[in-house]
Every structure is written in C-alpha cells, then in structure tokens.
Amino acid sequence: MRKKLKVKVAAALAVSMMAVSMAGCADSGAEEGGGGDSQTGGEAYVIGVDCPMTGVNASFGEQLSYGAQMAVDEINEAGGIDGKKLKLSIQDDKSDPKEAATIATKFVADESIIASIGYYNSSCGLSALPIINEGKLVTIVTGSSPDISEQNQAYGFRTEPSDMQQAVYAADWMVEDGCKKVAILYESTDYGMGQEEIITEILTEAGAEIVCSEAYILGETKDFTNILTKVKNSGADSIFLAGTYTEGALIVKQRQSLGMDIPCYSSSSMFEVAFLEAAGAAAEGVKVQGVLVPDDPSETIQKFQSAYKEKFGDDKVAGTFSGHGYAAVKMIAEAIENGGTDPDKMSEYIGSTTFEAIYGTVSFNETHDLMFDSLKRLVVEDGKFVVVK
C-alpha cells in the first residue's frame, strides 16, 4: 500500500490547481479528478500527469500529455487492465518547481492515483521526487539533470537521456566537426546550468577552449544582442545552446541579423517543430539530437505519426516527448498487468524489464536512468530535421 502523506493545502491553492487541469484532452479519459480508489477496487486506474501546459514550455507539455492520451486510448479500446479503464489527471506546473511540488503532494494524497508521469523541467522533477519517494508513488519523469539520478531512489524513473548522456553525445559531435573555440549560451535553470557545466568539462578535456559562457533568464530574456556581441568578439567558431526552443529561436534569428555565420549545436531541447516555425530560415544548419524523428521512414514511427495527427489534428506532429508520454503509460500499464498496483512490485517490474518503446528498446540502470542508444544526430535542412548519417 502507498504511504499517504498528510499535507495541508490551502483551499485557494487547491482551486487554482483544479483550474489549470487540461480539459482539451478529455476525449476518452483525461480528467482532473480520480476515478475511484484503484487500490481497493475502484472503477478506474488513474495516472497523474504533471507537465507545463502554459508558458514557454507548453509545447513540450502538450506533446507529453497527447502521447500519454494515445496510450490510454489504445489500452482502453483493448479492454483496459483487468477490466478497468485508465484515466489521466493532467495538471499544469507552468515550469514552476513550487507548482510541481504542490502537484506531487496532491498526487500522493489521492489514493486513486496509482502512478504519475511528466515533470518535463529538471527543476520540477527535483522538487517533486522527494515527495514522490516518501509517498511511494511510482513516477516516470522526463527531466534530464544529473541530480535526478540521486533523487530517483526507489520510485522514480527517467525516460529522457540525462544531461551527461546528451552532453557527451553533443561534445563528441562538436569535436569530430573540429570545433576549437566554443561559446556556450545557457538558461539559468537546473537544466541549463547542468548542461553548461558538463559540456564545458567534456570539451575542455577534449582540447577545445570555452571562450565565452553566458546565462540568460528562461521566459524573460528576449534581446540577446549584448550576449551575441560578446560571442562575436570572443572569436568563437561554434555555439552550444543549453536551453529550450523559444529562446533558441530568438538566438539564431538575432545571430543571423548580426551577420554571424558560426554553427549552432544543441541537445534534444531544440528538437521541436515549434523551433523550426519560430526560427524560420535562421534555423538552417542548426545541429541537434533526438529520438523520435517525424520523417523517420520506419513503419512504427509513421503509424504513430498518422494516429497522432488523426486524433489531435493535421497540424500536430509527434515529437520526442510525445514518445515519452506514450512509453511511460505503456510501462505503467504493463507493470500493473504483471503485479498489480503495489508500488514496490511496480517499481521492481519497471526497473528489471526491457521495454519496446515507440522509438526503440529501453531499460533502466541501478539509478533508474535510461539505458538507451537510439539518439540520432539531426541537422535542419530546408526547414526540416534531417538525420545526419
């Protein structure tokens, strides 16, 4: 049985949290509340979903929740689990760690919620995981900070490659491309600072020089002229962007307007159609990494893309975090089918099983980090992400 935390939450805050629940994804199971006490035979298994549904990272939250909804619908259409339907309780953390902690507290206190997924931002995952572990709620997060490895403990798992994995991947690519003088622009969050620290260490060990390292504020910095002027004057031959697509698009556009023609690299955070749309022609040549490539010709990916568009609209494209949401629900469902909702049995099953995710085979190591070798090098060509062979 789950350990139920007794935490007082102000009524006004509870109402606020209910208000941000996503209604637009309720077509067959997404709802704010629970579906009965699944621990004692209630009418549904409820999975909590915490993700940014508003603000600068809303695109990632939409992807994650849509991917989760696809998995829920598939499972329910096949009869559910042991005759019970799956439902989602979707909450908006606004990329705010305090909101994420409040949501985690709410999930743990609700006995109908048998697991949770999400926590796109590393800072949100780090604020939620202590609550999740104390409350014994199996949770699959997508934050990439190395610190999450320490916080996962018994009940947290991570489906996104860690900053260390992504930084090594990016640094190897930059070294192969002959980058010698690197400028790093990073958002002042756990994610951005973690990426900056790791990429600096790896590139320096490889013989490159970090000639400029500048932070900016997520969601607030709009004018990068001063920062880019420092980069230009530093003699940098390349830029590594440690941030998400909103600021990334502004940076590459303003880089172009300043007449700078040095290559830009990033991790999976720039691997978004929204980045291509926001950056326009300035995105050409930007090099990123990712796992679920929209134009991947594989039958599995194309079937997933078609089903995604059919359900959510022709303008929607399934990205990496759609795959994470889908995979996380499938893992939880499989764990329930093989051992019920006891959190220790669920955790043991997920931690010891190899899963076939939409983007490849995945499993977890002793710190519940992803063991996964399907990252791809991608470059923007003609407004699309193209796999670099």
mmCIF file of C-alpha atoms in Angstrom:
data_model
loop_
_atom_site.group_PDB
_atom_site.id
_atom_site.type_symbol
_atom_site.label_atom_id
_atom_site.label_comp_id
_atom_site.label_asym_id
_atom_site.label_seq_id
_atom_site.Cartn_x
_atom_site.Cartn_y
_atom_site.Cartn_z
ATOM 1 C CA MET A 1 0.000 0.000 0.000
ATOM 2 C CA ARG A 2 1.111 3.553 -0.632
ATOM 3 C CA LYS A 3 2.209 5.686 2.252
ATOM 4 C CA LYS A 4 -0.278 8.546 2.317
ATOM 5 C CA LEU A 5 1.229 11.900 3.216
ATOM 6 C CA LYS A 6 -0.808 14.210 5.396
ATOM 7 C CA VAL A 7 -0.168 17.661 3.978
ATOM 8 C CA LYS A 8 -2.340 20.748 4.444
ATOM 9 C CA VAL A 9 -3.001 22.620 1.227
ATOM 10 C CA ALA A 10 -4.844 25.920 1.265
ATOM 11 C CA ALA A 11 -8.272 25.808 -0.310
ATOM 12 C CA ALA A 12 -7.475 28.629 -2.690
ATOM 13 C CA LEU A 13 -4.421 26.772 -3.981
ATOM 14 C CA ALA A 14 -6.466 23.618 -4.472
ATOM 15 C CA VAL A 15 -8.989 25.549 -6.531
ATOM 16 C CA SER A 16 -6.156 27.070 -8.544
ATOM 17 C CA MET A 17 -4.720 23.649 -9.293
ATOM 18 C CA MET A 18 -8.109 22.373 -10.426
ATOM 19 C CA ALA A 19 -8.458 25.331 -12.749
ATOM 20 C CA VAL A 20 -5.290 24.516 -14.642
ATOM 21 C CA SER A 21 -6.306 20.925 -15.335
ATOM 22 C CA MET A 22 -6.408 20.287 -19.063
ATOM 23 C CA ALA A 23 -9.880 19.822 -20.457
ATOM 24 C CA GLY A 24 -8.934 19.798 -24.131
ATOM 25 C CA CYS A 25 -7.573 16.254 -23.976
ATOM 26 C CA ALA A 26 -10.635 14.673 -22.380
ATOM 27 C CA ASP A 27 -11.807 12.790 -25.388
ATOM 28 C CA SER A 28 -11.582 9.372 -23.768
ATOM 29 C CA GLY A 29 -10.064 9.540 -20.357
ATOM 30 C CA ALA A 30 -8.173 12.726 -19.468
ATOM 31 C CA GLU A 31 -9.731 14.418 -16.485
ATOM 32 C CA GLU A 32 -8.771 16.354 -13.400
ATOM 33 C CA GLY A 33 -10.085 14.079 -10.730
ATOM 34 C CA GLY A 34 -9.618 10.431 -9.822
ATOM 35 C CA GLY A 35 -11.786 7.518 -10.866
ATOM 36 C CA GLY A 36 -12.344 5.781 -7.565
ATOM 37 C CA ASP A 37 -9.839 4.112 -5.280
ATOM 38 C CA SER A 38 -7.996 1.724 -7.601
ATOM 39 C CA GLN A 39 -6.037 0.408 -4.626
ATOM 40 C CA THR A 40 -9.249 -1.090 -3.236
ATOM 41 C CA GLY A 41 -11.230 -1.942 -6.332
ATOM 42 C CA GLY A 42 -12.344 1.460 -7.661
ATOM 43 C CA GLU A 43 -13.708 1.996 -11.152
ATOM 44 C CA ALA A 44 -10.510 3.159 -12.889
ATOM 45 C CA TYR A 45 -6.745 3.291 -12.675
ATOM 46 C CA VAL A 46 -5.695 6.942 -12.651
ATOM 47 C CA ILE A 47 -2.266 8.167 -13.773
ATOM 48 C CA GLY A 48 -1.269 11.672 -12.741
ATOM 49 C CA VAL A 49 0.371 13.798 -15.434
ATOM 50 C CA ASP A 50 2.424 16.839 -14.445
ATOM 51 C CA CYS A 51 3.677 18.987 -17.307
ATOM 52 C CA PRO A 52 3.819 22.608 -18.479
ATOM 53 C CA MET A 53 0.527 23.243 -20.294
ATOM 54 C CA THR A 54 1.014 27.022 -20.310
ATOM 55 C CA GLY A 55 4.074 29.249 -20.583
ATOM 56 C CA VAL A 56 7.232 28.964 -22.661
ATOM 57 C CA ASN A 57 7.410 25.156 -22.466
ATOM 58 C CA ALA A 58 3.748 24.474 -23.227
ATOM 59 C CA SER A 59 4.620 22.708 -26.483
ATOM 60 C CA PHE A 60 6.510 20.026 -24.555
ATOM 61 C CA GLY A 61 3.652 19.601 -22.092
ATOM 62 C CA GLU A 62 1.178 19.250 -24.922
ATOM 63 C CA GLN A 63 3.318 16.591 -26.559
ATOM 64 C CA LEU A 64 3.751 14.613 -23.362
ATOM 65 C CA SER A 65 0.056 14.704 -22.471
ATOM 66 C CA TYR A 66 -1.011 13.842 -26.029
ATOM 67 C CA GLY A 67 1.366 10.881 -26.143
ATOM 68 C CA ALA A 68 0.035 9.681 -22.793
ATOM 69 C CA GLN A 69 -3.534 10.056 -24.038
ATOM 70 C CA MET A 70 -2.792 7.958 -27.113
ATOM 71 C CA ALA A 71 -1.539 5.120 -24.919
ATOM 72 C CA VAL A 72 -4.552 5.407 -22.597
ATOM 73 C CA ASP A 73 -6.972 5.270 -25.520
ATOM 74 C CA GLU A 74 -5.250 2.239 -27.048
ATOM 75 C CA ILE A 75 -5.350 0.367 -23.736
ATOM 76 C CA ASN A 76 -8.981 1.263 -23.057
ATOM 77 C CA GLU A 77 -10.080 0.309 -26.564
ATOM 78 C CA ALA A 78 -8.470 -3.099 -25.988
ATOM 79 C CA GLY A 79 -10.497 -3.607 -22.803
ATOM 80 C CA GLY A 80 -8.427 -1.769 -20.231
ATOM 81 C CA ILE A 81 -6.431 -3.511 -17.499
ATOM 82 C CA ASP A 82 -8.216 -6.329 -15.656
ATOM 83 C CA GLY A 83 -11.492 -4.859 -16.853
ATOM 84 C CA LYS A 84 -10.707 -1.360 -15.561
ATOM 85 C CA LYS A 85 -10.211 1.718 -17.684
ATOM 86 C CA LEU A 86 -7.225 4.026 -17.479
ATOM 87 C CA LYS A 87 -7.682 7.754 -16.874
ATOM 88 C CA LEU A 88 -5.327 10.713 -16.747
ATOM 89 C CA SER A 89 -5.319 13.522 -14.195
ATOM 90 C CA ILE A 90 -3.448 16.282 -16.047
ATOM 91 C CA GLN A 91 -2.012 19.218 -14.111
ATOM 92 C CA ASP A 92 -0.139 22.314 -15.301
ATOM 93 C CA ASP A 93 3.072 23.036 -13.390
ATOM 94 C CA LYS A 94 3.863 26.078 -15.586
ATOM 95 C CA SER A 95 7.547 25.003 -15.431
ATOM 96 C CA ASP A 96 7.498 26.211 -11.814
ATOM 97 C CA PRO A 97 9.167 23.910 -9.215
ATOM 98 C CA LYS A 98 6.800 25.148 -6.479
ATOM 99 C CA GLU A 99 3.784 24.212 -8.593
ATOM 100 C CA ALA A 100 5.349 20.826 -9.307
ATOM 101 C CA ALA A 101 5.826 20.162 -5.587
ATOM 102 C CA THR A 102 2.201 21.063 -4.923
ATOM 103 C CA ILE A 103 1.028 18.767 -7.707
ATOM 104 C CA ALA A 104 3.209 15.900 -6.445
ATOM 105 C CA THR A 105 1.698 16.370 -2.975
ATOM 106 C CA LYS A 106 -1.768 16.244 -4.484
ATOM 107 C CA PHE A 107 -0.986 13.079 -6.454
ATOM 108 C CA VAL A 108 0.465 11.313 -3.422
ATOM 109 C CA ALA A 109 -2.541 12.243 -1.270
ATOM 110 C CA ASP A 110 -5.035 10.917 -3.851
ATOM 111 C CA GLU A 111 -5.371 7.142 -3.330
ATOM 112 C CA SER A 112 -6.985 6.698 -6.750
ATOM 113 C CA ILE A 113 -3.742 7.753 -8.477
ATOM 114 C CA ILE A 114 -1.553 4.686 -8.870
ATOM 115 C CA ALA A 115 1.408 6.336 -10.663
ATOM 116 C CA SER A 116 2.432 9.606 -12.251
ATOM 117 C CA ILE A 117 4.436 10.801 -15.236
ATOM 118 C CA GLY A 118 5.860 14.048 -16.548
ATOM 119 C CA TYR A 119 7.938 16.691 -14.770
ATOM 120 C CA TYR A 120 9.423 17.894 -18.051
ATOM 121 C CA ASN A 121 11.627 20.516 -16.394
ATOM 122 C CA SER A 122 14.501 19.130 -14.338
ATOM 123 C CA SER A 123 13.857 21.678 -11.586
ATOM 124 C CA CYS A 124 10.242 20.486 -11.371
ATOM 125 C CA GLY A 125 11.303 16.854 -11.191
ATOM 126 C CA LEU A 126 13.862 17.619 -8.489
ATOM 127 C CA SER A 127 11.269 19.400 -6.356
ATOM 128 C CA ALA A 128 8.715 16.603 -6.793
ATOM 129 C CA LEU A 129 10.838 13.466 -6.395
ATOM 130 C CA PRO A 130 11.411 13.707 -2.610
ATOM 131 C CA ILE A 131 7.632 13.932 -2.147
ATOM 132 C CA ILE A 132 7.043 11.102 -4.598
ATOM 133 C CA ASN A 133 9.553 8.799 -2.941
ATOM 134 C CA GLU A 134 8.274 9.496 0.567
ATOM 135 C CA GLY A 135 4.730 8.856 -0.634
ATOM 136 C CA LYS A 136 5.723 5.700 -2.558
ATOM 137 C CA LEU A 137 4.233 6.808 -5.860
ATOM 138 C CA VAL A 138 5.849 5.217 -8.922
ATOM 139 C CA THR A 139 6.726 8.096 -11.239
ATOM 140 C CA ILE A 140 8.368 8.358 -14.659
ATOM 141 C CA VAL A 141 9.996 11.751 -15.242
ATOM 142 C CA THR A 142 11.497 13.366 -18.332
ATOM 143 C CA GLY A 143 13.844 15.920 -16.732
ATOM 144 C CA SER A 144 17.470 15.481 -17.753
ATOM 145 C CA SER A 145 19.510 16.928 -14.865
ATOM 146 C CA PRO A 146 22.228 14.573 -13.499
ATOM 147 C CA ASP A 147 20.900 15.350 -9.988
ATOM 148 C CA ILE A 148 17.762 13.380 -10.809
ATOM 149 C CA SER A 149 19.838 10.195 -10.645
ATOM 150 C CA GLU A 150 20.332 10.823 -6.931
ATOM 151 C CA GLN A 151 16.675 11.693 -6.349
ATOM 152 C CA ASN A 152 15.097 8.789 -8.262
ATOM 153 C CA GLN A 153 15.587 6.382 -5.331
ATOM 154 C CA ALA A 154 13.029 3.568 -5.219
ATOM 155 C CA TYR A 155 10.067 5.004 -7.089
ATOM 156 C CA GLY A 156 11.368 7.477 -9.673
ATOM 157 C CA PHE A 157 12.444 6.563 -13.220
ATOM 158 C CA ARG A 158 13.675 8.688 -16.104
ATOM 159 C CA THR A 159 12.908 8.205 -19.823
ATOM 160 C CA GLU A 160 14.846 11.193 -21.178
ATOM 161 C CA PRO A 161 18.600 10.731 -21.711
ATOM 162 C CA SER A 162 20.417 12.584 -18.920
ATOM 163 C CA ASP A 163 22.335 15.803 -19.469
ATOM 164 C CA MET A 164 25.504 13.756 -19.171
ATOM 165 C CA GLN A 165 24.429 11.395 -21.962
ATOM 166 C CA GLN A 166 23.295 14.271 -24.179
ATOM 167 C CA ALA A 167 26.344 16.422 -23.444
ATOM 168 C CA VAL A 168 28.741 13.589 -24.263
ATOM 169 C CA TYR A 169 26.839 12.971 -27.489
ATOM 170 C CA ALA A 170 26.910 16.671 -28.465
ATOM 171 C CA ALA A 171 30.524 17.179 -27.413
ATOM 172 C CA ASP A 172 31.710 14.182 -29.434
ATOM 173 C CA TRP A 173 29.937 15.618 -32.465
ATOM 174 C CA MET A 174 31.484 19.064 -31.983
ATOM 175 C CA VAL A 175 34.959 17.578 -31.573
ATOM 176 C CA GLU A 176 34.502 15.496 -34.728
ATOM 177 C CA ASP A 177 33.443 18.664 -36.559
ATOM 178 C CA GLY A 178 36.655 20.379 -35.451
ATOM 179 C CA CYS A 179 35.179 22.953 -33.035
ATOM 180 C CA LYS A 180 38.072 24.513 -31.107
ATOM 181 C CA LYS A 181 36.679 27.743 -29.624
ATOM 182 C CA VAL A 182 33.201 27.251 -28.219
ATOM 183 C CA ALA A 183 30.681 29.732 -26.844
ATOM 184 C CA ILE A 184 28.002 28.355 -24.506
ATOM 185 C CA LEU A 185 24.684 30.151 -24.030
ATOM 186 C CA TYR A 186 22.538 28.632 -21.306
ATOM 187 C CA GLU A 187 19.312 29.286 -19.449
ATOM 188 C CA SER A 188 19.716 29.853 -15.709
ATOM 189 C CA THR A 189 17.800 26.732 -14.684
ATOM 190 C CA ASP A 190 18.908 23.346 -13.342
ATOM 191 C CA TYR A 191 18.791 22.067 -16.921
ATOM 192 C CA GLY A 192 20.770 24.921 -18.454
ATOM 193 C CA MET A 193 23.387 25.137 -15.719
ATOM 194 C CA GLY A 194 23.827 21.371 -15.712
ATOM 195 C CA GLN A 195 24.356 21.296 -19.470
ATOM 196 C CA GLU A 196 26.811 24.196 -19.295
ATOM 197 C CA GLU A 197 28.879 22.503 -16.599
ATOM 198 C CA ILE A 198 29.023 19.135 -18.331
ATOM 199 C CA ILE A 199 29.665 20.381 -21.868
ATOM 200 C CA THR A 200 32.436 22.657 -20.534
ATOM 201 C CA GLU A 201 34.156 19.767 -18.798
ATOM 202 C CA ILE A 202 33.925 17.395 -21.749
ATOM 203 C CA LEU A 203 35.009 19.875 -24.412
ATOM 204 C CA THR A 204 37.894 21.141 -22.279
ATOM 205 C CA GLU A 205 39.136 17.592 -21.725
ATOM 206 C CA ALA A 206 38.930 17.069 -25.500
ATOM 207 C CA GLY A 207 41.226 20.063 -26.080
ATOM 208 C CA ALA A 208 38.659 22.713 -27.025
ATOM 209 C CA GLU A 209 38.550 26.142 -25.383
ATOM 210 C CA ILE A 210 35.400 27.688 -23.909
ATOM 211 C CA VAL A 211 35.870 31.300 -24.992
ATOM 212 C CA CYS A 212 32.514 32.614 -23.816
ATOM 213 C CA SER A 213 29.866 31.356 -21.388
ATOM 214 C CA GLU A 214 26.720 33.442 -20.874
ATOM 215 C CA ALA A 215 23.491 32.805 -18.951
ATOM 216 C CA TYR A 216 20.026 34.154 -19.692
ATOM 217 C CA ILE A 217 16.668 34.007 -17.920
ATOM 218 C CA LEU A 218 14.128 31.486 -19.194
ATOM 219 C CA GLY A 219 10.935 33.201 -20.318
ATOM 220 C CA GLU A 220 12.301 36.700 -19.700
ATOM 221 C CA THR A 221 15.359 37.338 -21.864
ATOM 222 C CA LYS A 222 14.239 38.442 -25.326
ATOM 223 C CA ASP A 223 17.103 40.602 -26.560
ATOM 224 C CA PHE A 224 20.308 38.609 -26.983
ATOM 225 C CA THR A 225 22.228 41.359 -28.780
ATOM 226 C CA ASN A 226 24.694 42.004 -25.950
ATOM 227 C CA ILE A 227 25.305 38.299 -25.349
ATOM 228 C CA LEU A 228 25.803 37.568 -29.045
ATOM 229 C CA THR A 229 28.122 40.554 -29.395
ATOM 230 C CA LYS A 230 30.285 39.023 -26.652
ATOM 231 C CA VAL A 231 30.251 35.746 -28.571
ATOM 232 C CA LYS A 232 31.238 37.525 -31.766
ATOM 233 C CA ASN A 233 34.105 39.351 -30.056
ATOM 234 C CA SER A 234 35.333 36.175 -28.350
ATOM 235 C CA GLY A 235 36.451 34.589 -31.600
ATOM 236 C CA ALA A 236 34.154 31.594 -31.100
ATOM 237 C CA ASP A 237 33.956 29.175 -34.009
ATOM 238 C CA SER A 238 30.775 27.493 -32.717
ATOM 239 C CA ILE A 239 27.911 27.911 -30.235
ATOM 240 C CA PHE A 240 26.329 25.375 -27.925
ATOM 241 C CA LEU A 241 22.776 26.285 -26.861
ATOM 242 C CA ALA A 242 21.744 24.891 -23.482
ATOM 243 C CA GLY A 243 18.116 25.899 -23.386
ATOM 244 C CA THR A 244 14.703 25.308 -24.898
ATOM 245 C CA TYR A 245 13.362 26.197 -28.309
ATOM 246 C CA THR A 246 11.708 29.554 -27.509
ATOM 247 C CA GLU A 247 14.942 31.322 -26.629
ATOM 248 C CA GLY A 248 16.839 29.135 -29.082
ATOM 249 C CA ALA A 249 14.778 30.533 -31.948
ATOM 250 C CA LEU A 250 15.418 34.103 -30.794
ATOM 251 C CA ILE A 251 19.142 33.457 -30.521
ATOM 252 C CA VAL A 252 19.587 32.011 -34.014
ATOM 253 C CA LYS A 253 17.464 34.772 -35.574
ATOM 254 C CA GLN A 254 19.400 37.518 -33.795
ATOM 255 C CA ARG A 255 22.666 35.749 -34.606
ATOM 256 C CA GLN A 256 21.710 35.971 -38.278
ATOM 257 C CA SER A 257 20.807 39.653 -38.025
ATOM 258 C CA LEU A 258 24.254 40.363 -36.549
ATOM 259 C CA GLY A 259 25.881 38.692 -39.545
ATOM 260 C CA MET A 260 27.250 35.786 -37.537
ATOM 261 C CA ASP A 261 27.749 32.629 -39.529
ATOM 262 C CA ILE A 262 29.080 30.147 -36.993
ATOM 263 C CA PRO A 263 27.387 26.769 -36.434
ATOM 264 C CA CYS A 264 24.999 26.170 -33.542
ATOM 265 C CA TYR A 265 24.646 22.877 -31.671
ATOM 266 C CA SER A 266 22.135 21.836 -29.038
ATOM 267 C CA SER A 267 20.645 18.840 -27.287
ATOM 268 C CA SER A 268 17.134 17.438 -27.693
ATOM 269 C CA SER A 269 15.554 20.600 -26.271
ATOM 270 C CA MET A 270 15.764 22.294 -29.706
ATOM 271 C CA PHE A 271 14.421 19.258 -31.497
ATOM 272 C CA GLU A 272 10.946 20.731 -31.917
ATOM 273 C CA VAL A 273 8.796 21.701 -34.881
ATOM 274 C CA ALA A 274 7.956 24.824 -32.866
ATOM 275 C CA PHE A 275 11.641 25.775 -33.052
ATOM 276 C CA LEU A 276 11.603 25.485 -36.841
ATOM 277 C CA GLU A 277 8.433 27.584 -37.061
ATOM 278 C CA ALA A 278 9.719 30.284 -34.708
ATOM 279 C CA ALA A 279 13.240 30.497 -36.153
ATOM 280 C CA GLY A 280 12.290 30.238 -39.822
ATOM 281 C CA ALA A 281 15.222 30.456 -42.234
ATOM 282 C CA ALA A 282 17.605 31.201 -39.347
ATOM 283 C CA ALA A 283 17.239 27.586 -38.188
ATOM 284 C CA GLU A 284 19.026 26.263 -41.277
ATOM 285 C CA GLY A 285 22.130 24.327 -40.335
ATOM 286 C CA VAL A 286 21.403 24.123 -36.610
ATOM 287 C CA LYS A 287 22.518 20.742 -35.267
ATOM 288 C CA VAL A 288 20.501 18.957 -32.578
ATOM 289 C CA GLN A 289 19.827 15.457 -31.303
ATOM 290 C CA GLY A 290 16.663 13.470 -30.717
ATOM 291 C CA VAL A 291 14.945 10.118 -30.805
ATOM 292 C CA LEU A 292 11.554 10.418 -32.474
ATOM 293 C CA VAL A 293 12.139 11.989 -35.878
ATOM 294 C CA PRO A 294 8.866 12.971 -37.624
ATOM 295 C CA ASP A 295 10.156 11.966 -41.073
ATOM 296 C CA ASP A 296 11.625 8.650 -39.908
ATOM 297 C CA PRO A 297 10.514 6.192 -42.613
ATOM 298 C CA SER A 298 10.099 3.260 -40.213
ATOM 299 C CA GLU A 299 6.621 1.733 -40.272
ATOM 300 C CA THR A 300 6.263 2.014 -36.483
ATOM 301 C CA ILE A 301 7.025 5.734 -36.393
ATOM 302 C CA GLN A 302 4.863 6.552 -39.391
ATOM 303 C CA LYS A 303 1.890 4.646 -37.979
ATOM 304 C CA PHE A 304 2.331 6.548 -34.724
ATOM 305 C CA GLN A 305 2.527 9.881 -36.563
ATOM 306 C CA SER A 306 -0.604 9.099 -38.579
ATOM 307 C CA ALA A 307 -2.582 8.101 -35.493
ATOM 308 C CA TYR A 308 -1.336 11.211 -33.676
ATOM 309 C CA LYS A 309 -2.481 13.536 -36.459
ATOM 310 C CA GLU A 310 -5.822 11.751 -36.765
ATOM 311 C CA LYS A 311 -6.508 12.183 -33.053
ATOM 312 C CA PHE A 312 -5.154 15.686 -32.431
ATOM 313 C CA GLY A 313 -5.183 17.413 -35.823
ATOM 314 C CA ASP A 314 -3.173 17.556 -39.032
ATOM 315 C CA ASP A 315 -1.100 20.434 -37.657
ATOM 316 C CA LYS A 316 0.177 18.326 -34.763
ATOM 317 C CA VAL A 317 3.471 16.463 -35.053
ATOM 318 C CA ALA A 318 4.559 13.828 -32.548
ATOM 319 C CA GLY A 319 7.961 14.670 -31.120
ATOM 320 C CA THR A 320 10.299 13.161 -28.564
ATOM 321 C CA PHE A 321 8.084 13.982 -25.598
ATOM 322 C CA SER A 322 5.024 12.518 -27.306
ATOM 323 C CA GLY A 323 7.032 9.311 -27.402
ATOM 324 C CA HIS A 324 7.974 9.670 -23.735
ATOM 325 C CA GLY A 325 4.354 10.155 -22.642
ATOM 326 C CA TYR A 326 3.212 7.200 -24.695
ATOM 327 C CA ALA A 327 6.032 4.956 -23.445
ATOM 328 C CA ALA A 328 5.546 5.934 -19.793
ATOM 329 C CA VAL A 329 1.851 4.983 -19.764
ATOM 330 C CA LYS A 330 2.608 1.697 -21.523
ATOM 331 C CA MET A 331 5.311 0.842 -18.958
ATOM 332 C CA ILE A 332 2.991 1.578 -16.044
ATOM 333 C CA ALA A 333 0.167 -0.432 -17.605
ATOM 334 C CA GLU A 334 2.462 -3.402 -18.180
ATOM 335 C CA ALA A 335 3.681 -3.225 -14.593
ATOM 336 C CA ILE A 336 0.087 -3.298 -13.296
ATOM 337 C CA GLU A 337 -0.767 -6.248 -15.528
ATOM 338 C CA ASN A 338 2.215 -8.179 -14.154
ATOM 339 C CA GLY A 339 1.934 -7.374 -10.442
ATOM 340 C CA GLY A 340 -0.948 -5.077 -9.605
ATOM 341 C CA THR A 341 -0.715 -1.584 -8.139
ATOM 342 C CA ASP A 342 1.541 -2.266 -5.164
ATOM 343 C CA PRO A 343 4.247 0.427 -5.615
ATOM 344 C CA ASP A 344 7.123 -1.838 -4.641
ATOM 345 C CA LYS A 345 6.085 -4.507 -7.140
ATOM 346 C CA MET A 346 5.514 -1.880 -9.842
ATOM 347 C CA SER A 347 8.931 -0.348 -9.211
ATOM 348 C CA GLU A 348 10.638 -3.731 -9.221
ATOM 349 C CA TYR A 349 8.983 -4.684 -12.516
ATOM 350 C CA ILE A 350 9.795 -1.429 -14.305
ATOM 351 C CA GLY A 351 13.369 -1.466 -13.018
ATOM 352 C CA SER A 352 14.048 -5.009 -14.190
ATOM 353 C CA THR A 353 12.229 -5.106 -17.535
ATOM 354 C CA THR A 354 13.282 -4.212 -21.066
ATOM 355 C CA PHE A 355 10.521 -2.369 -22.911
ATOM 356 C CA GLU A 356 9.847 -1.817 -26.593
ATOM 357 C CA ALA A 357 9.102 1.910 -26.753
ATOM 358 C CA ILE A 358 7.836 3.688 -29.852
ATOM 359 C CA TYR A 359 11.386 4.929 -30.538
ATOM 360 C CA GLY A 360 13.379 1.830 -29.593
ATOM 361 C CA THR A 361 14.308 -0.617 -26.850
ATOM 362 C CA VAL A 362 14.716 0.889 -23.380
ATOM 363 C CA SER A 363 15.600 -0.291 -19.889
ATOM 364 C CA PHE A 364 16.830 1.290 -16.663
ATOM 365 C CA ASN A 365 20.089 1.051 -14.733
ATOM 366 C CA GLU A 366 20.649 0.885 -10.966
ATOM 367 C CA THR A 367 19.867 4.609 -10.533
ATOM 368 C CA HIS A 368 16.717 4.230 -12.671
ATOM 369 C CA ASP A 369 18.260 6.225 -15.507
ATOM 370 C CA LEU A 370 17.508 5.344 -19.092
ATOM 371 C CA MET A 371 19.742 2.834 -20.830
ATOM 372 C CA PHE A 372 19.167 3.771 -24.443
ATOM 373 C CA ASP A 373 21.352 4.039 -27.531
ATOM 374 C CA SER A 374 18.968 5.394 -30.143
ATOM 375 C CA LEU A 375 19.882 9.095 -30.083
ATOM 376 C CA LYS A 376 20.231 10.500 -33.576
ATOM 377 C CA ARG A 377 22.247 13.404 -34.939
ATOM 378 C CA LEU A 378 19.987 15.837 -36.754
ATOM 379 C CA VAL A 379 20.553 18.970 -38.810
ATOM 380 C CA VAL A 380 17.983 21.474 -40.086
ATOM 381 C CA GLU A 381 17.794 21.398 -43.877
ATOM 382 C CA ASP A 382 15.065 23.108 -45.926
ATOM 383 C CA GLY A 383 13.017 23.704 -42.785
ATOM 384 C CA LYS A 384 13.110 20.085 -41.607
ATOM 385 C CA PHE A 385 15.136 17.961 -39.210
ATOM 386 C CA VAL A 386 17.236 15.561 -41.268
ATOM 387 C CA VAL A 387 19.177 12.620 -39.821
ATOM 388 C CA VAL A 388 22.941 13.004 -40.239
ATOM 389 C CA LYS A 389 24.369 9.705 -41.434
#
